[in-house]
Tab-separated table of C-alpha atoms in Angstrom:
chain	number	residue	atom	x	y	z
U	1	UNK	CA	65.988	90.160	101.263
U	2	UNK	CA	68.185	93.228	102.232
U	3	UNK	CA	65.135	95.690	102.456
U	4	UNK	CA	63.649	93.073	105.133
U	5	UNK	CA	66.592	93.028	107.232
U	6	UNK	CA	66.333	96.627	108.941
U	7	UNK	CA	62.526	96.801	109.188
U	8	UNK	CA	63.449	93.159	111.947
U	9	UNK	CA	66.294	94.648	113.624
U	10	UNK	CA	64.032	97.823	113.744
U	11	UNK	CA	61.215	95.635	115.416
U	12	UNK	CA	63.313	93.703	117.535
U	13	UNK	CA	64.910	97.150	118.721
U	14	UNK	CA	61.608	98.157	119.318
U	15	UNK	CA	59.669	95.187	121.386
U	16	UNK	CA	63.222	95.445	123.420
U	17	UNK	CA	62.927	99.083	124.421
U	18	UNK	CA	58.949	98.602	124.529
U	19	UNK	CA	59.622	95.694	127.620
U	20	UNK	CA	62.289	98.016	129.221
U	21	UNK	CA	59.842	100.384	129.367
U	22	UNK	CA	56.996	97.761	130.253
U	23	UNK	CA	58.743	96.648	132.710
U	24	UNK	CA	59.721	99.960	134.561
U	25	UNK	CA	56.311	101.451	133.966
U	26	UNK	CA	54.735	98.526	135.488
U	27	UNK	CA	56.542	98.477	138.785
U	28	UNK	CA	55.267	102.253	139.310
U	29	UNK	CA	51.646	101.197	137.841
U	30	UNK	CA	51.419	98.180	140.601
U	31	UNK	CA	51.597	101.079	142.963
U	32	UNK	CA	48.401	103.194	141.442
U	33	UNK	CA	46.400	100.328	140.563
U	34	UNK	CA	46.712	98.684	144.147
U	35	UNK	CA	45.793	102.096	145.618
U	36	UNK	CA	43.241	103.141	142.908
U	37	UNK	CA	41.911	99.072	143.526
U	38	UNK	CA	41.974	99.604	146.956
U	39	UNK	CA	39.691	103.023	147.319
U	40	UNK	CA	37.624	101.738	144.670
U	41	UNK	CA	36.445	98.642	146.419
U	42	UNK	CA	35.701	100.758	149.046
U	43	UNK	CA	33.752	103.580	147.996
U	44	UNK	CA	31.631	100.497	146.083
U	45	UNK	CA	30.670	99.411	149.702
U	46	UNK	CA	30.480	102.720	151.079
U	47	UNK	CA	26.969	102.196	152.743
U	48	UNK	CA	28.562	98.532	154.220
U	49	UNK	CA	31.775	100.282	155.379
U	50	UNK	CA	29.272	103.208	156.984
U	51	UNK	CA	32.026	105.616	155.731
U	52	UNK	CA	29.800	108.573	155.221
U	53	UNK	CA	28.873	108.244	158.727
U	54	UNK	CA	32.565	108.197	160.024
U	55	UNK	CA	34.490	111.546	160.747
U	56	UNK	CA	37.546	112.741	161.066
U	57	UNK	CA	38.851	114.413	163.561
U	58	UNK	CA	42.582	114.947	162.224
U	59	UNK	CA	43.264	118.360	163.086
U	60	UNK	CA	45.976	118.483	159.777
U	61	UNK	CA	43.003	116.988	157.590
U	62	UNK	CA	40.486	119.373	158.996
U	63	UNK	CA	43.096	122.443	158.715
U	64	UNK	CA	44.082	121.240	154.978
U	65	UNK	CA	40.020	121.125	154.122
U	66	UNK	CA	39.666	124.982	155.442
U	67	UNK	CA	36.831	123.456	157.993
U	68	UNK	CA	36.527	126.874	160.310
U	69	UNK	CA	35.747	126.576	164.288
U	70	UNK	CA	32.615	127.985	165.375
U	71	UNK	CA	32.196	130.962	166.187
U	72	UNK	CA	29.341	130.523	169.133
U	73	UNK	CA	30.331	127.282	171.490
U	74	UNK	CA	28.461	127.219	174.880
U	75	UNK	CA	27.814	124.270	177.742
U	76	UNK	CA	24.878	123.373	179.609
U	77	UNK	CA	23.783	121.080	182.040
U	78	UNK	CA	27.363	120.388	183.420
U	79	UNK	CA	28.616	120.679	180.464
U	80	UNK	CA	26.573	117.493	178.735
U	81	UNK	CA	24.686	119.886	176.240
U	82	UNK	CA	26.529	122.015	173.787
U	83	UNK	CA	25.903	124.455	171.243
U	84	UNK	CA	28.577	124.985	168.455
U	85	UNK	CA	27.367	127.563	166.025
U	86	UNK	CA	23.714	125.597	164.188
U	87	UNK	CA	24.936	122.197	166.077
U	88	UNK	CA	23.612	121.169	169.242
U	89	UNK	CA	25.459	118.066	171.149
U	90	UNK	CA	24.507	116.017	173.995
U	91	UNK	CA	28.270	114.657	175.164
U	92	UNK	CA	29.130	113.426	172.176
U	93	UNK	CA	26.323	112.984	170.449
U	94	UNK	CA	24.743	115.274	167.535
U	95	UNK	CA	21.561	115.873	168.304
U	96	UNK	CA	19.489	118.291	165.810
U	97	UNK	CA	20.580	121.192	163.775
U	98	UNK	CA	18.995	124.315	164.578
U	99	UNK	CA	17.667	126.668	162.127
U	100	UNK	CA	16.214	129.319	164.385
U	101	UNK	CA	17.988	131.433	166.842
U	102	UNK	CA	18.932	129.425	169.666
U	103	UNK	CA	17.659	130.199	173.080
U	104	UNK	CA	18.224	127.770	175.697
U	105	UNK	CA	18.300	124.434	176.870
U	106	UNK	CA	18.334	122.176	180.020
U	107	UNK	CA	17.331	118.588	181.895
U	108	UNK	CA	13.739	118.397	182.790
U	109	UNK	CA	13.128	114.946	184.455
U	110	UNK	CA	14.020	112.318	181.778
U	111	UNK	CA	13.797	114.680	179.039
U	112	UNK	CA	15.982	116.953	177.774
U	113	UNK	CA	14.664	120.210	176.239
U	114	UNK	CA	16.176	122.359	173.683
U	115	UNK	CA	14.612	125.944	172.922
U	116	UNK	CA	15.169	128.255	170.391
U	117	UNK	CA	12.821	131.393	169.365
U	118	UNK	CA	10.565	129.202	167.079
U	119	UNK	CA	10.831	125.161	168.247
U	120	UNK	CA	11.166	123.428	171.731
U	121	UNK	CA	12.616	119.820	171.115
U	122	UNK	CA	12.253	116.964	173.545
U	123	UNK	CA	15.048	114.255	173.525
U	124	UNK	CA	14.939	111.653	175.649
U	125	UNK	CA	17.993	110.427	177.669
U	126	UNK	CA	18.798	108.106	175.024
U	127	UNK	CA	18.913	111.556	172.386
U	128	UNK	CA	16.207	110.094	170.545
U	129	UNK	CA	14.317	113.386	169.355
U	130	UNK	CA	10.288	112.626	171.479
U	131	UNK	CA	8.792	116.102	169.746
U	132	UNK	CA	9.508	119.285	167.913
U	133	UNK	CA	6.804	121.757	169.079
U	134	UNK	CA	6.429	124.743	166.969
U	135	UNK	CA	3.976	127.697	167.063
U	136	UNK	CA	1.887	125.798	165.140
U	137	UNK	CA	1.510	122.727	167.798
U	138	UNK	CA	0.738	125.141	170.357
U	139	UNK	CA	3.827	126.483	171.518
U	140	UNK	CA	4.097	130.550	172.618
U	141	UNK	CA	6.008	132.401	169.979
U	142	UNK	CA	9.347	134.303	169.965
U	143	UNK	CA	10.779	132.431	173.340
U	144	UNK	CA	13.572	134.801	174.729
U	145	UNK	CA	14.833	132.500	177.322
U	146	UNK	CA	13.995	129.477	179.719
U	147	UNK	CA	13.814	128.426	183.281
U	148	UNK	CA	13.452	124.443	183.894
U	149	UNK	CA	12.874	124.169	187.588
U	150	UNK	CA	11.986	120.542	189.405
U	151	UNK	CA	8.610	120.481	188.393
U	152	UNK	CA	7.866	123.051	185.655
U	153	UNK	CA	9.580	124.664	182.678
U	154	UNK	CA	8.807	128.174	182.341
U	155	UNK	CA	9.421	130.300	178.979
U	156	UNK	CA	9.602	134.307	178.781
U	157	UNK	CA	8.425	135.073	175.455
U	158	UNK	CA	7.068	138.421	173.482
U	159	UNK	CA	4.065	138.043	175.404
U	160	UNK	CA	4.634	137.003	178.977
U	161	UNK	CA	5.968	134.049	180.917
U	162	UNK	CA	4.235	130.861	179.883
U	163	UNK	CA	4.287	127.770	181.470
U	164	UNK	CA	4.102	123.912	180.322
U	165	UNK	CA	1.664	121.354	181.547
U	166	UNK	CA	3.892	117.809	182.572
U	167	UNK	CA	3.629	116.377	178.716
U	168	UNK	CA	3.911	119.621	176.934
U	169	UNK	CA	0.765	120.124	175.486
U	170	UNK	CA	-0.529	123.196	176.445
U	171	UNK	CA	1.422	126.017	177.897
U	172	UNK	CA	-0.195	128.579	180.372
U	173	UNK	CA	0.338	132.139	180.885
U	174	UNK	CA	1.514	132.310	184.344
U	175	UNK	CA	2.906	136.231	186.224
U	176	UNK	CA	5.756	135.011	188.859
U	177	UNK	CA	5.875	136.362	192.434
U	178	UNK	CA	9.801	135.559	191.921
U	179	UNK	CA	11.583	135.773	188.742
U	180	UNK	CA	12.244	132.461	187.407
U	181	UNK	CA	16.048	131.251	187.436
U	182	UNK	CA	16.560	131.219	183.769
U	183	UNK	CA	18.754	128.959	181.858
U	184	UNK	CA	22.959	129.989	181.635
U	185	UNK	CA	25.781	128.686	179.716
U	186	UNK	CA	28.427	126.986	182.415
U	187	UNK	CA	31.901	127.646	182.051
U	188	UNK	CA	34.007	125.227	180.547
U	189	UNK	CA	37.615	124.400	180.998
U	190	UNK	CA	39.895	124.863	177.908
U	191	UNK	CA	39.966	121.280	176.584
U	192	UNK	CA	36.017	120.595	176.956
U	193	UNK	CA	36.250	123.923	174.594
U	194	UNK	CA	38.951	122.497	171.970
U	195	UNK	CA	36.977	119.097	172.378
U	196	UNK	CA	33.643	120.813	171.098
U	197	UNK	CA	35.677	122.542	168.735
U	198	UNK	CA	37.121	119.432	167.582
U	199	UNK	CA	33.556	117.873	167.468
U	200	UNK	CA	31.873	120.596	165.179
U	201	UNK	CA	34.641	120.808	162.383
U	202	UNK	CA	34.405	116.673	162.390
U	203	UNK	CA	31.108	116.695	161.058
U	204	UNK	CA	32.209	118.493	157.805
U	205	UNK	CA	34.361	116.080	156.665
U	206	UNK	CA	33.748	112.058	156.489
U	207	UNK	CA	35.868	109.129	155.053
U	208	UNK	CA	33.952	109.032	152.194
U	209	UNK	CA	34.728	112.083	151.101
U	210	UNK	CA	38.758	111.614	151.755
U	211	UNK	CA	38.495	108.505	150.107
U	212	UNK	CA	36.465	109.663	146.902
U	213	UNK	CA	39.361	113.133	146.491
U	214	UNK	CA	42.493	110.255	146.807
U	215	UNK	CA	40.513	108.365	144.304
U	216	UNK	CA	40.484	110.820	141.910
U	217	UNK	CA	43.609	112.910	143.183
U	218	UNK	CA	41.078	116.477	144.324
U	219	UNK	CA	42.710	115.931	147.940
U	220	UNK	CA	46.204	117.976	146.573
U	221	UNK	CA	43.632	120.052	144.388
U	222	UNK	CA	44.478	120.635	140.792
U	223	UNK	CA	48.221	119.375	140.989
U	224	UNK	CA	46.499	115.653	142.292
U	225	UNK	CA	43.776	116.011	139.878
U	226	UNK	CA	47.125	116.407	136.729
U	227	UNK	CA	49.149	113.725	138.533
U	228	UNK	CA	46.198	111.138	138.512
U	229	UNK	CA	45.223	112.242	134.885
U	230	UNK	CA	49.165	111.253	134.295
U	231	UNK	CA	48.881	108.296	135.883
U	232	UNK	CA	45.642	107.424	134.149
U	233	UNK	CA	47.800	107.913	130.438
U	234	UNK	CA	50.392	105.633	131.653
U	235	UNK	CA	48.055	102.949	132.875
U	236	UNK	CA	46.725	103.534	129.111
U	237	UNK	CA	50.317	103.342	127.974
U	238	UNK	CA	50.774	99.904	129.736
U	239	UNK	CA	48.155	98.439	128.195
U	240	UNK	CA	48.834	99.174	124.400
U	241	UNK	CA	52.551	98.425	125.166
U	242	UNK	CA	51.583	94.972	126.582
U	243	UNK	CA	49.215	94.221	123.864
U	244	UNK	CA	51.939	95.142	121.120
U	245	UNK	CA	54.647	93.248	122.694
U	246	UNK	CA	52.230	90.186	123.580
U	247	UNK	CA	51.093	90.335	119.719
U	248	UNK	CA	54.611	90.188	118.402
U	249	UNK	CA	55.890	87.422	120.666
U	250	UNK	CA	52.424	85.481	119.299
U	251	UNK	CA	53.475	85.968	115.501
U	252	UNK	CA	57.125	85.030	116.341
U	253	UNK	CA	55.511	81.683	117.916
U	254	UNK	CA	53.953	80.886	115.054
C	1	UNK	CA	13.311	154.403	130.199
C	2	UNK	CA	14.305	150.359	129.844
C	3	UNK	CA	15.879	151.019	134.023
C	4	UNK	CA	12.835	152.407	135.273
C	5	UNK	CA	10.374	149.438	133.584
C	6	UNK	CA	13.296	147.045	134.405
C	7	UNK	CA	13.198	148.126	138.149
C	8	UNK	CA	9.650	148.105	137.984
C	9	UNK	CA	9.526	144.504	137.007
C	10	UNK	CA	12.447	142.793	139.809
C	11	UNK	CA	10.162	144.830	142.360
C	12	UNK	CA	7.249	143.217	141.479
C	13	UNK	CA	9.035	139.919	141.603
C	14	UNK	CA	10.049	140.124	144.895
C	15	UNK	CA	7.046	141.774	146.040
C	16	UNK	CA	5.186	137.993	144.677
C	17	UNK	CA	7.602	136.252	146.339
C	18	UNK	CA	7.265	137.961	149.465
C	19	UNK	CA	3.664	137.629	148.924
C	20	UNK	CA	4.134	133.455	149.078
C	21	UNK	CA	5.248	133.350	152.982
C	22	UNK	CA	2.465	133.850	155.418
C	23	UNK	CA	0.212	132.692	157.822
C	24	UNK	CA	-3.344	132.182	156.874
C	25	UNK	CA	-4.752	130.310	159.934
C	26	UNK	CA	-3.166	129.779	163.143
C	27	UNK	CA	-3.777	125.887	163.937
C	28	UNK	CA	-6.182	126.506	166.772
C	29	UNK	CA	-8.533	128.418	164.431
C	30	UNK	CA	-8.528	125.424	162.260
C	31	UNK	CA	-9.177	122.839	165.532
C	32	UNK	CA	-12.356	125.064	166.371
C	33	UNK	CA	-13.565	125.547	163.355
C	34	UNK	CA	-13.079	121.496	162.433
C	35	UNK	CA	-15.187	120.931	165.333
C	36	UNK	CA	-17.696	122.912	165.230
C	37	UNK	CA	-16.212	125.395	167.991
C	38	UNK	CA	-15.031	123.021	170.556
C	39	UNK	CA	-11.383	122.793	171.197
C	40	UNK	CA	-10.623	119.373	173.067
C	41	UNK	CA	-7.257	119.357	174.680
C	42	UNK	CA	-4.444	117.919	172.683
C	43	UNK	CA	-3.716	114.079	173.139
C	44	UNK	CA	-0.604	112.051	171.981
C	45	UNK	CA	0.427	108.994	169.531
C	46	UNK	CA	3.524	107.590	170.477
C	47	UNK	CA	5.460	105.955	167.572
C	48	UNK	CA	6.781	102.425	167.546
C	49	UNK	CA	9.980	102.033	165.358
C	50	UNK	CA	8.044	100.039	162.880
C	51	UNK	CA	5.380	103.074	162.767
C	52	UNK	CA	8.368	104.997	161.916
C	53	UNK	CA	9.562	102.872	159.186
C	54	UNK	CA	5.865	103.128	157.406
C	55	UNK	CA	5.742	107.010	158.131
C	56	UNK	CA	9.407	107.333	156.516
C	57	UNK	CA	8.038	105.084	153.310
C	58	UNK	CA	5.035	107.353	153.297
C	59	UNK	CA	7.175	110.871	153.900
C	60	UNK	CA	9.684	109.096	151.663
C	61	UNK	CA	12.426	110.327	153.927
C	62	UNK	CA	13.931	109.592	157.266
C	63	UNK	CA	11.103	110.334	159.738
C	64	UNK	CA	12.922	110.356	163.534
C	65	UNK	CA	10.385	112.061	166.289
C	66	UNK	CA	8.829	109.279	168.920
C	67	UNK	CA	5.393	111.324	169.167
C	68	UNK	CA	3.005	113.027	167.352
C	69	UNK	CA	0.352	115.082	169.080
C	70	UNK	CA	-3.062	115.279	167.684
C	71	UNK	CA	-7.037	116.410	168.255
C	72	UNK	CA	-10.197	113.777	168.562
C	73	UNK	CA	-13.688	114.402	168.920
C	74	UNK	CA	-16.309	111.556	168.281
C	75	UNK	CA	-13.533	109.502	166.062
C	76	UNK	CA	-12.830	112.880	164.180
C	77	UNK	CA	-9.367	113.833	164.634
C	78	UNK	CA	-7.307	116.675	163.675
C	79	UNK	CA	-3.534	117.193	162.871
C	80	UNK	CA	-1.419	119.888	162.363
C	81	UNK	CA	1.628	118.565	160.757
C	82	UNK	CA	4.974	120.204	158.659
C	83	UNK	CA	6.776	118.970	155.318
C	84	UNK	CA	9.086	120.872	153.969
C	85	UNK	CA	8.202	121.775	150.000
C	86	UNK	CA	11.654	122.729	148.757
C	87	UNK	CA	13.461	123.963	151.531
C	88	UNK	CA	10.973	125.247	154.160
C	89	UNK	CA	8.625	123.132	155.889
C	90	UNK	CA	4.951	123.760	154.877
C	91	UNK	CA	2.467	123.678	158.010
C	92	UNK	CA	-0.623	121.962	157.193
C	93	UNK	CA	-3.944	121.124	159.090
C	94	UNK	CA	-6.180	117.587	158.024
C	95	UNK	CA	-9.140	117.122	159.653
C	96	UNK	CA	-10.518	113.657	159.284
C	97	UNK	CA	-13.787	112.001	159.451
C	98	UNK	CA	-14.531	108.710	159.013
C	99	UNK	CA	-11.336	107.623	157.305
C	100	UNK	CA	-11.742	110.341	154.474
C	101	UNK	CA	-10.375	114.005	154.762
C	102	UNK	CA	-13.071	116.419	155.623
C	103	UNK	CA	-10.382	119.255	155.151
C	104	UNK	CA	-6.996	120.359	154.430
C	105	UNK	CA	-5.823	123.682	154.609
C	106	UNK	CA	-2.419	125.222	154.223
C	107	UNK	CA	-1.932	127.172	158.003
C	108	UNK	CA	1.542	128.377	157.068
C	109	UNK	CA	3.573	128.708	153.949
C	110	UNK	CA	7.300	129.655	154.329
C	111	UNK	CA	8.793	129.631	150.508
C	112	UNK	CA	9.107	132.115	148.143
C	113	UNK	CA	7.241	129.988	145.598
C	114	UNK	CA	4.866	127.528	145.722
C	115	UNK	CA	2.293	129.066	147.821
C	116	UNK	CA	-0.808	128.313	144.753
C	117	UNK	CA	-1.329	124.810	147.130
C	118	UNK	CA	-3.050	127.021	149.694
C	119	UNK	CA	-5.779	127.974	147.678
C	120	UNK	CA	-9.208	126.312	148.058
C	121	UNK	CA	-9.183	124.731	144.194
C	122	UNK	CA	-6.422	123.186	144.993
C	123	UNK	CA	-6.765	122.248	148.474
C	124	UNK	CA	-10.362	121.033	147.935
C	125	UNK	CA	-9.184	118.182	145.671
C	126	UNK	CA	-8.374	116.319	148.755
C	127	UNK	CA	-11.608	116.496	149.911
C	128	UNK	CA	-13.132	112.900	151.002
C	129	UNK	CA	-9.923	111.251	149.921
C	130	UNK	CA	-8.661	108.179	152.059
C	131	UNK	CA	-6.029	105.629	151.801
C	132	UNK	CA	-5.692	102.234	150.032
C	133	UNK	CA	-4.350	99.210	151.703
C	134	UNK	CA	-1.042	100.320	149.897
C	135	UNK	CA	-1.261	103.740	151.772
C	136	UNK	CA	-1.862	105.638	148.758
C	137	UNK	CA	-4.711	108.202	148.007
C	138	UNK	CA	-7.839	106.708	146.870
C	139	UNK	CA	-8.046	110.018	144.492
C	140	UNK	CA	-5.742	111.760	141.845
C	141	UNK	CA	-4.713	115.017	142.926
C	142	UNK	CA	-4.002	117.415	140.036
C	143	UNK	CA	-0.209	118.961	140.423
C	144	UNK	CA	0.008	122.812	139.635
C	145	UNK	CA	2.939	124.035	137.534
C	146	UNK	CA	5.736	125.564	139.636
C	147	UNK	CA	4.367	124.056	142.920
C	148	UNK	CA	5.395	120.539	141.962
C	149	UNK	CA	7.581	120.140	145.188
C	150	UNK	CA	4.376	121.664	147.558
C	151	UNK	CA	2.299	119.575	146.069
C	152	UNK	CA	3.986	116.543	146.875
C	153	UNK	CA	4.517	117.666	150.173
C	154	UNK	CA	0.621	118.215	150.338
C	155	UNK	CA	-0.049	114.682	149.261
C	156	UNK	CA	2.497	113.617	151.618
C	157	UNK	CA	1.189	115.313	154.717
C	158	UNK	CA	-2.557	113.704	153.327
C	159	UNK	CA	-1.297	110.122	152.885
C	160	UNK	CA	0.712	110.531	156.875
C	161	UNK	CA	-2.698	112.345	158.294
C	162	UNK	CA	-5.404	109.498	156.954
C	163	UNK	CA	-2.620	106.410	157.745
C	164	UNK	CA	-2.186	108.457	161.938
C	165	UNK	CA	-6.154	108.731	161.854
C	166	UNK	CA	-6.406	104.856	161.259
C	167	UNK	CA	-3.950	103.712	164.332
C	168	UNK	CA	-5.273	106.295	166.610
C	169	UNK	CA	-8.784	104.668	166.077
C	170	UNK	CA	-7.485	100.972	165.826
C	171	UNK	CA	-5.723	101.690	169.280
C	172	UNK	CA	-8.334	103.354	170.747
């Protein structure tokens, strides 16, 4: 009977520190597992919630993510089109990604026309890309610049001036009496500039992906990545803890 | 010894993959020669969004341009259309004839590897091939090791070139 006695007190000292503990650990656990519940339901519904589709535009978020400005930003067409580096924008609105050298671009009735040395795109006014016409779909090679005049666009290329028939089909070598009034950038005023800025770096990062590095702790780097793993072990921690103490108060029931 | 056969060897390498990129027909050679020397000016298909929804099941990716601009001559038609393989679109001709491909040729090939689909025992396979209700080739097109992603590009571009043919003909 005496060797019994300290192996209870020893138990019951135990389960006593065990709920302290329990009980501490859980208040900070609610914390994680509301948070860690809460990103988790929504990167399950990520295509519902559309967050891959939603940017950010915090400047501090941007900055922390080392998202660089571009390097090239220029306005057209009153300032409606803009290039940012690859990135071409009608107001707000991306339109394509260029991967040839960008040329030009400008209004031309109710389309509007994008150039670069390889591709003319058509957009409508909606933004809706109409066509992409390459050198293989009949369109002059290496385009140096544009001119988009009332009733004809006009390319200088490698090889001449060409011009385009009214649905850009065919495009006709053409010599000018008077030299075309090619496409410029327009000046912009400092905010339209920080605004493009502001527009480029947003595409880079989405909610998704700020929601997927607070899930698993990437967004402070390493040091979040250690504190979630921590947190993780104490969850873990919680749960064996529980179990023991909920065992031993159902074998003192009985 | 080993530097000079080791040199020897990464310049042949990149002188193959250099070799892969090129243009072998411009897409006006191909029109002519499809029909029989005639060029007949280009005319236009304008997309509906639900033709854009079966082009994007066929293409098996997003497919977002309103028109597609193509050849006819006596309900033959010609396009010239681009997939890319693995990271650079592939610019292929399909001439069509009586719902079945007449031919397909590879006008312009822009990655380093892959370029075997332009060769005529490869390309020929597509030869009288046409489309089930399903959209999908009536024929089995044998893949080529290495070219796996061209080749499905080719058979894309086939299945999108035979499915055009049919609306421009049922619209017409």
């Amino acid at each position: 009977m005496n060797k019994v006695k300290p192996k209870k007190t020893l138990h019951i000292k135990l389960v006593r520190h065990l709920r302290e503990w329990h009980r501490t650990l859980g208040i900070w656990a609610a914390f994680f597992l509301i948070f860690l519940s809460v990103t988790g339901i929504a990167l399950n519904h990520t295509e519902r919630l559309s967050l891959a589709h939603q940017t950010i535009t915090s400047t501090l978020l941007l900055d922390h993510y080392g998202i660089n400005s571009p390097n090239d930003v220029r306005f057209y067409q009153d300032n409606r089109l803009i290039l940012t580096n690859n990135l071409i924008w009608l107001d707000k609105k991306l339109l394509v990604e260029i991967s040839s050298r960008f040329v030009a671009m400008g209004k031309f009735k109710q389309l509007w026309l994008v150039a670069t040395d390889q591709y003319l795109f058509l957009f409508n006014e909606a933004g809706e890309l109409v066509d992409k016409i390459s050198v293989a779909t009949g369109l002059p090679s290496a385009i140096v610049t544009m001119s988009v005049a009332q009733n004809n666009v006009i390319i200088d290329t490698s090889k001449g001036y060409y011009q385009a028939d009214d649905d850009f089909l065919t495009w006709q070598a053409i010599a000018t009496l008077k030299e075309p009034s090619w496409l410029q950038p327009s000046d912009a005023i400092d905010q339209q500039i920080m605004q493009a800025v502001e527009l480029y770096r947003s595409q880079f990062l989405t909610w998704e992906r700020i929601i997927v590095d607070a899930h698993s702790g990437r967004i402070f780097g390493l040091f979040g990545v250690i504190f979630m793993d921590i947190a993780a072990i104490l969850l873990i921690l919680l749960s064996l803890s529980g179990l023991y103490i909920w065992i031993r108060y159902a074998n003192a029931k009985r | 010894m080993n530097k000079i056969f080791f040199t020897l060897l990464l310049f042949c390498c990149l002188q193959c993959s250099a070799l892969a990129k090129g243009v072998y027909q411009t897409s006006e050679q191909f029109i002519v020669h499809a029909f029989n020397g005639d060029m007949p000016s280009a005319k236009v298909l304008w997309l509906s969004k639900e033709d854009k929804l079966l082009i994007a099941e066929i293409m098996q990716h997003k497919f977002n341009r309103l028109r597609l601009r193509y050849w006819l001559k006596d309900n033959e038609t010609v396009w010239v259309l681009e997939e890319i393989g693995k990271e650079k679109p592939i610019t292929v001709g399909v001439h069509i004839s009586k719902n079945m491909i007449a031919e397909l040729k590879v006008l312009a090939f822009r990655e380093s590897r892959g370029d075997e689909v332009r060769h005529e025992f490869f390309t020929s396979q597509f030869r009288s091939a046409s489309i089930d209700n399903k959209n999908k080739l009536s024929q089995h097109i044998d893949g080529i090791t290495g070219a796996t992603m061209s080749v499905r590009a080719l058979k894309k571009v086939a299945r999108l070139a035979l499915w055009l043919h049919k609306k421009v003909l049922i619209s017409s």
